[in-house]
Amino acid sequence: MIASIMKGNKGQAARKAILQQLAIALLATLIVVVTVKRLGKSNWHASSLRSEEHNHESKAAVANLADITSAERERGKAAAVSPPAPVGDKTLVKIVFGNLDGEVGKEGEVIVRLKPEWAPLGVKRIQELVETKFWDGCRAFRVVPRFVVQLGINGDPSVQKRWRQKPLKDDPVKASNTRGTITFAMAGPGTRTTQIFFNTVDNSRLDRENFAPFGEVESGMDAIDRIYKGYTESADQGSIQSHGNAYLKKFPKMSYIKTAIFISR
C-alpha cells in the first residue's frame, strides 16, 4: 500500500512538474511574442521617421537645386538682355560743367553722342582729347546768345600749342547744324584743331560754310543754356592761347568743363 501511495505521489509530482514546465514555456512564449511585437512596432516607427526625414531632405535638395538653376537662368537672361558695352566703344561722353549761371558750386551734366558716321575724323580727334583729359578745366570763353557756346582752348598753353600743330582734314557735311549739335570751329579749310561749339539754336545756315557736326547732345541742353553769357565775346582768344587760364582769372564767372569722360549705357 505504501508502495502504491508512493507510486501515486510520484505520478502527481510528475504531472505537477510537467504543468510547471508548460506554464514556464507558455510564459516564455508570451514574453517572446510581446517583445517581438514591441520591437516590430519600434522598428516600424523608426523606419517611418527616417523615411519622412529622407523625403524632407530630398525635397529640400530638389528645392535647392531648383533655386540654383533658377538663379543661373536669371543671370543668363540678364546677360543676354544687357550685354556689357563693347570694348572700344567711345561714342558716349559725359561732360560736367561748373559755374553754371556764373555761380560757384552750380554744376550740370551733359551727355554727348559722338557720330562717326557724320564726321569720322572729327570724332577721332574728340576721342583723343577725352582720353588725354584735354577738356578738364577748359572755359566756355565765347557765348553768343541765340547762336553758340564756344570752348576748346586748354588752360595750359604748352598743351594747347601741341594740339594747334595737328590740324585736321575736313569732314564733309553730312548733318545739319541744328540746336544741340556740336561742331568744330575753324578759320577755313583744314584748320580744325580743338575748338568746338554747341549750337544753341538752329544754325543750319552754317552747313553751307562747311561746318560739319560731329555729335549731338543726348541730354543736358538745359545745362548748356545755363552756361554764363555775361562775358559774351570779351575774352581775347590770342591771350587765352598764350597765357591759358591764368589770363581767364579776369573772368571769374566763366563756366567751364570740370570733367569729360567716356561712359556706356
PDB file of C-alpha atoms in Angstrom, residues 116-264:
ATOM      1  CA  PRO A 116      31.434 108.741 -86.565  1.00  0.00           C
ATOM      2  CA  GLU A 117      29.043 108.333 -89.485  1.00  0.00           C
ATOM      3  CA  TRP A 118      28.749 112.128 -89.626  1.00  0.00           C
ATOM      4  CA  ALA A 119      32.385 113.113 -89.196  1.00  0.00           C
ATOM      5  CA  PRO A 120      34.882 110.262 -88.622  1.00  0.00           C
ATOM      6  CA  LEU A 121      37.952 112.496 -88.482  1.00  0.00           C
ATOM      7  CA  GLY A 122      36.314 114.919 -86.101  1.00  0.00           C
ATOM      8  CA  VAL A 123      35.087 112.135 -83.811  1.00  0.00           C
ATOM      9  CA  LYS A 124      38.535 110.579 -83.668  1.00  0.00           C
ATOM     10  CA  ARG A 125      40.011 113.906 -82.560  1.00  0.00           C
ATOM     11  CA  ILE A 126      37.376 114.361 -79.856  1.00  0.00           C
ATOM     12  CA  GLN A 127      38.059 110.845 -78.577  1.00  0.00           C
ATOM     13  CA  GLU A 128      41.772 111.591 -78.374  1.00  0.00           C
ATOM     14  CA  LEU A 129      41.060 114.777 -76.437  1.00  0.00           C
ATOM     15  CA  VAL A 130      38.790 112.957 -73.960  1.00  0.00           C
ATOM     16  CA  GLU A 131      41.375 110.208 -73.451  1.00  0.00           C
ATOM     17  CA  THR A 132      44.101 112.733 -72.633  1.00  0.00           C
ATOM     18  CA  LYS A 133      41.785 114.763 -70.339  1.00  0.00           C
ATOM     19  CA  PHE A 134      42.299 117.784 -72.539  1.00  0.00           C
ATOM     20  CA  TRP A 135      38.838 119.146 -71.707  1.00  0.00           C
ATOM     21  CA  ASP A 136      39.265 119.286 -67.931  1.00  0.00           C
ATOM     22  CA  GLY A 137      39.337 122.950 -66.950  1.00  0.00           C
ATOM     23  CA  CYS A 138      38.523 124.330 -70.413  1.00  0.00           C
ATOM     24  CA  ARG A 139      36.498 127.588 -70.204  1.00  0.00           C
ATOM     25  CA  ALA A 140      33.459 128.481 -72.287  1.00  0.00           C
ATOM     26  CA  PHE A 141      35.175 131.685 -73.429  1.00  0.00           C
ATOM     27  CA  ARG A 142      32.708 132.703 -76.150  1.00  0.00           C
ATOM     28  CA  VAL A 143      28.980 132.608 -75.515  1.00  0.00           C
ATOM     29  CA  VAL A 144      26.786 134.363 -78.046  1.00  0.00           C
ATOM     30  CA  PRO A 145      23.109 134.285 -77.029  1.00  0.00           C
ATOM     31  CA  ARG A 146      20.843 132.602 -79.572  1.00  0.00           C
ATOM     32  CA  PHE A 147      23.838 131.365 -81.517  1.00  0.00           C
ATOM     33  CA  VAL A 148      26.646 129.268 -79.967  1.00  0.00           C
ATOM     34  CA  VAL A 149      28.646 128.302 -76.880  1.00  0.00           C
ATOM     35  CA  GLN A 150      32.322 128.004 -77.866  1.00  0.00           C
ATOM     36  CA  LEU A 151      35.222 126.415 -75.964  1.00  0.00           C
ATOM     37  CA  GLY A 152      38.237 124.187 -76.528  1.00  0.00           C
ATOM     38  CA  ILE A 153      41.388 126.141 -75.643  1.00  0.00           C
ATOM     39  CA  ASN A 154      43.303 124.261 -72.966  1.00  0.00           C
ATOM     40  CA  GLY A 155      44.205 126.112 -69.781  1.00  0.00           C
ATOM     41  CA  ASP A 156      47.858 125.108 -70.196  1.00  0.00           C
ATOM     42  CA  PRO A 157      49.431 126.977 -73.152  1.00  0.00           C
ATOM     43  CA  SER A 158      52.048 124.245 -73.681  1.00  0.00           C
ATOM     44  CA  VAL A 159      49.313 121.617 -74.093  1.00  0.00           C
ATOM     45  CA  GLN A 160      47.357 123.838 -76.423  1.00  0.00           C
ATOM     46  CA  LYS A 161      50.424 124.514 -78.559  1.00  0.00           C
ATOM     47  CA  ARG A 162      50.951 120.800 -79.205  1.00  0.00           C
ATOM     48  CA  TRP A 163      47.399 120.343 -80.456  1.00  0.00           C
ATOM     49  CA  ARG A 164      47.445 123.502 -82.581  1.00  0.00           C
ATOM     50  CA  GLN A 165      50.230 121.867 -84.551  1.00  0.00           C
ATOM     51  CA  LYS A 166      47.912 118.976 -85.508  1.00  0.00           C
ATOM     52  CA  PRO A 167      45.192 120.412 -87.779  1.00  0.00           C
ATOM     53  CA  LEU A 168      42.602 118.032 -89.205  1.00  0.00           C
ATOM     54  CA  LYS A 169      41.494 117.476 -92.752  1.00  0.00           C
ATOM     55  CA  ASP A 170      37.886 118.455 -93.308  1.00  0.00           C
ATOM     56  CA  ASP A 171      34.949 116.081 -92.949  1.00  0.00           C
ATOM     57  CA  PRO A 172      32.166 116.588 -95.498  1.00  0.00           C
ATOM     58  CA  VAL A 173      28.944 117.983 -94.038  1.00  0.00           C
ATOM     59  CA  LYS A 174      26.545 115.085 -93.501  1.00  0.00           C
ATOM     60  CA  ALA A 175      24.326 116.561 -90.772  1.00  0.00           C
ATOM     61  CA  SER A 176      22.822 119.981 -90.189  1.00  0.00           C
ATOM     62  CA  ASN A 177      23.849 122.481 -87.503  1.00  0.00           C
ATOM     63  CA  THR A 178      20.573 122.293 -85.617  1.00  0.00           C
ATOM     64  CA  ARG A 179      20.102 123.037 -81.913  1.00  0.00           C
ATOM     65  CA  GLY A 180      22.032 120.560 -79.782  1.00  0.00           C
ATOM     66  CA  THR A 181      24.574 119.563 -82.415  1.00  0.00           C
ATOM     67  CA  ILE A 182      28.302 120.103 -81.814  1.00  0.00           C
ATOM     68  CA  THR A 183      30.786 121.254 -84.427  1.00  0.00           C
ATOM     69  CA  PHE A 184      34.454 122.214 -84.753  1.00  0.00           C
ATOM     70  CA  ALA A 185      35.262 125.895 -85.054  1.00  0.00           C
ATOM     71  CA  MET A 186      37.615 126.707 -87.936  1.00  0.00           C
ATOM     72  CA  ALA A 187      39.188 129.587 -89.827  1.00  0.00           C
ATOM     73  CA  GLY A 188      38.957 127.965 -93.249  1.00  0.00           C
ATOM     74  CA  PRO A 189      39.642 124.586 -94.900  1.00  0.00           C
ATOM     75  CA  GLY A 190      41.937 122.243 -92.977  1.00  0.00           C
ATOM     76  CA  THR A 191      42.161 124.394 -89.834  1.00  0.00           C
ATOM     77  CA  ARG A 192      40.193 122.347 -87.264  1.00  0.00           C
ATOM     78  CA  THR A 193      42.201 121.572 -84.098  1.00  0.00           C
ATOM     79  CA  THR A 194      40.462 121.622 -80.674  1.00  0.00           C
ATOM     80  CA  GLN A 195      37.920 124.440 -80.580  1.00  0.00           C
ATOM     81  CA  ILE A 196      34.278 123.359 -80.744  1.00  0.00           C
ATOM     82  CA  PHE A 197      30.878 124.970 -80.343  1.00  0.00           C
ATOM     83  CA  PHE A 198      27.420 123.898 -79.222  1.00  0.00           C
ATOM     84  CA  ASN A 199      24.616 125.121 -81.441  1.00  0.00           C
ATOM     85  CA  THR A 200      22.054 126.636 -79.090  1.00  0.00           C
ATOM     86  CA  VAL A 201      19.568 127.378 -81.906  1.00  0.00           C
ATOM     87  CA  ASP A 202      19.023 126.174 -85.457  1.00  0.00           C
ATOM     88  CA  ASN A 203      22.191 127.321 -87.227  1.00  0.00           C
ATOM     89  CA  SER A 204      21.647 125.313 -90.399  1.00  0.00           C
ATOM     90  CA  ARG A 205      22.962 128.257 -92.405  1.00  0.00           C
ATOM     91  CA  LEU A 206      26.435 127.140 -91.264  1.00  0.00           C
ATOM     92  CA  ASP A 207      26.059 123.952 -93.316  1.00  0.00           C
ATOM     93  CA  ARG A 208      26.825 125.920 -96.487  1.00  0.00           C
ATOM     94  CA  GLU A 209      30.070 127.141 -94.924  1.00  0.00           C
ATOM     95  CA  ASN A 210      31.314 123.550 -94.432  1.00  0.00           C
ATOM     96  CA  PHE A 211      30.885 123.372 -90.655  1.00  0.00           C
ATOM     97  CA  ALA A 212      30.408 119.629 -90.153  1.00  0.00           C
ATOM     98  CA  PRO A 213      28.714 118.499 -86.900  1.00  0.00           C
ATOM     99  CA  PHE A 214      30.404 115.520 -85.246  1.00  0.00           C
ATOM    100  CA  GLY A 215      27.885 114.814 -82.480  1.00  0.00           C
ATOM    101  CA  GLU A 216      24.811 115.906 -80.606  1.00  0.00           C
ATOM    102  CA  VAL A 217      23.590 116.417 -77.059  1.00  0.00           C
ATOM    103  CA  GLU A 218      21.503 113.452 -75.904  1.00  0.00           C
ATOM    104  CA  SER A 219      20.619 115.051 -72.585  1.00  0.00           C
ATOM    105  CA  GLY A 220      21.569 118.193 -70.701  1.00  0.00           C
ATOM    106  CA  MET A 221      20.789 121.043 -73.082  1.00  0.00           C
ATOM    107  CA  ASP A 222      19.338 122.797 -70.064  1.00  0.00           C
ATOM    108  CA  ALA A 223      22.886 122.877 -68.663  1.00  0.00           C
ATOM    109  CA  ILE A 224      24.228 124.283 -71.949  1.00  0.00           C
ATOM    110  CA  ASP A 225      21.584 127.008 -71.765  1.00  0.00           C
ATOM    111  CA  ARG A 226      22.815 127.908 -68.264  1.00  0.00           C
ATOM    112  CA  ILE A 227      26.444 128.461 -69.296  1.00  0.00           C
ATOM    113  CA  TYR A 228      27.319 132.004 -68.251  1.00  0.00           C
ATOM    114  CA  LYS A 229      26.614 134.533 -71.025  1.00  0.00           C
ATOM    115  CA  GLY A 230      27.662 137.735 -69.312  1.00  0.00           C
ATOM    116  CA  TYR A 231      31.097 137.972 -70.914  1.00  0.00           C
ATOM    117  CA  THR A 232      29.798 137.167 -74.430  1.00  0.00           C
ATOM    118  CA  GLU A 233      32.931 137.636 -76.620  1.00  0.00           C
ATOM    119  CA  SER A 234      35.026 139.752 -74.210  1.00  0.00           C
ATOM    120  CA  ALA A 235      37.829 137.234 -73.702  1.00  0.00           C
ATOM    121  CA  ASP A 236      40.650 137.545 -76.204  1.00  0.00           C
ATOM    122  CA  GLN A 237      41.430 134.226 -77.869  1.00  0.00           C
ATOM    123  CA  GLY A 238      45.057 135.152 -78.543  1.00  0.00           C
ATOM    124  CA  SER A 239      45.615 135.847 -74.847  1.00  0.00           C
ATOM    125  CA  ILE A 240      43.987 132.543 -73.899  1.00  0.00           C
ATOM    126  CA  GLN A 241      46.294 130.731 -76.321  1.00  0.00           C
ATOM    127  CA  SER A 242      49.347 132.454 -74.860  1.00  0.00           C
ATOM    128  CA  HIS A 243      48.501 132.537 -71.138  1.00  0.00           C
ATOM    129  CA  GLY A 244      45.752 129.953 -70.653  1.00  0.00           C
ATOM    130  CA  ASN A 245      43.590 130.004 -67.545  1.00  0.00           C
ATOM    131  CA  ALA A 246      45.949 132.462 -65.865  1.00  0.00           C
ATOM    132  CA  TYR A 247      44.565 135.094 -68.233  1.00  0.00           C
ATOM    133  CA  LEU A 248      40.979 133.890 -67.698  1.00  0.00           C
ATOM    134  CA  LYS A 249      41.139 134.682 -63.986  1.00  0.00           C
ATOM    135  CA  LYS A 250      39.869 138.074 -65.118  1.00  0.00           C
ATOM    136  CA  PHE A 251      36.582 136.304 -65.853  1.00  0.00           C
ATOM    137  CA  PRO A 252      35.667 134.563 -62.571  1.00  0.00           C
ATOM    138  CA  LYS A 253      32.071 133.829 -63.557  1.00  0.00           C
ATOM    139  CA  MET A 254      33.017 131.992 -66.728  1.00  0.00           C
ATOM    140  CA  SER A 255      31.538 128.484 -66.891  1.00  0.00           C
ATOM    141  CA  TYR A 256      33.949 125.638 -67.553  1.00  0.00           C
ATOM    142  CA  ILE A 257      34.271 121.884 -68.040  1.00  0.00           C
ATOM    143  CA  LYS A 258      35.132 120.052 -64.820  1.00  0.00           C
ATOM    144  CA  THR A 259      35.415 116.593 -66.355  1.00  0.00           C
ATOM    145  CA  ALA A 260      34.737 114.810 -69.640  1.00  0.00           C
ATOM    146  CA  ILE A 261      34.738 111.003 -69.630  1.00  0.00           C
ATOM    147  CA  PHE A 262      33.530 108.109 -71.734  1.00  0.00           C
ATOM    148  CA  ILE A 263      30.507 106.225 -70.420  1.00  0.00           C
ATOM    149  CA  SER A 264      28.366 103.302 -71.585  1.00  0.00           C
TER     150      SER A 264
END
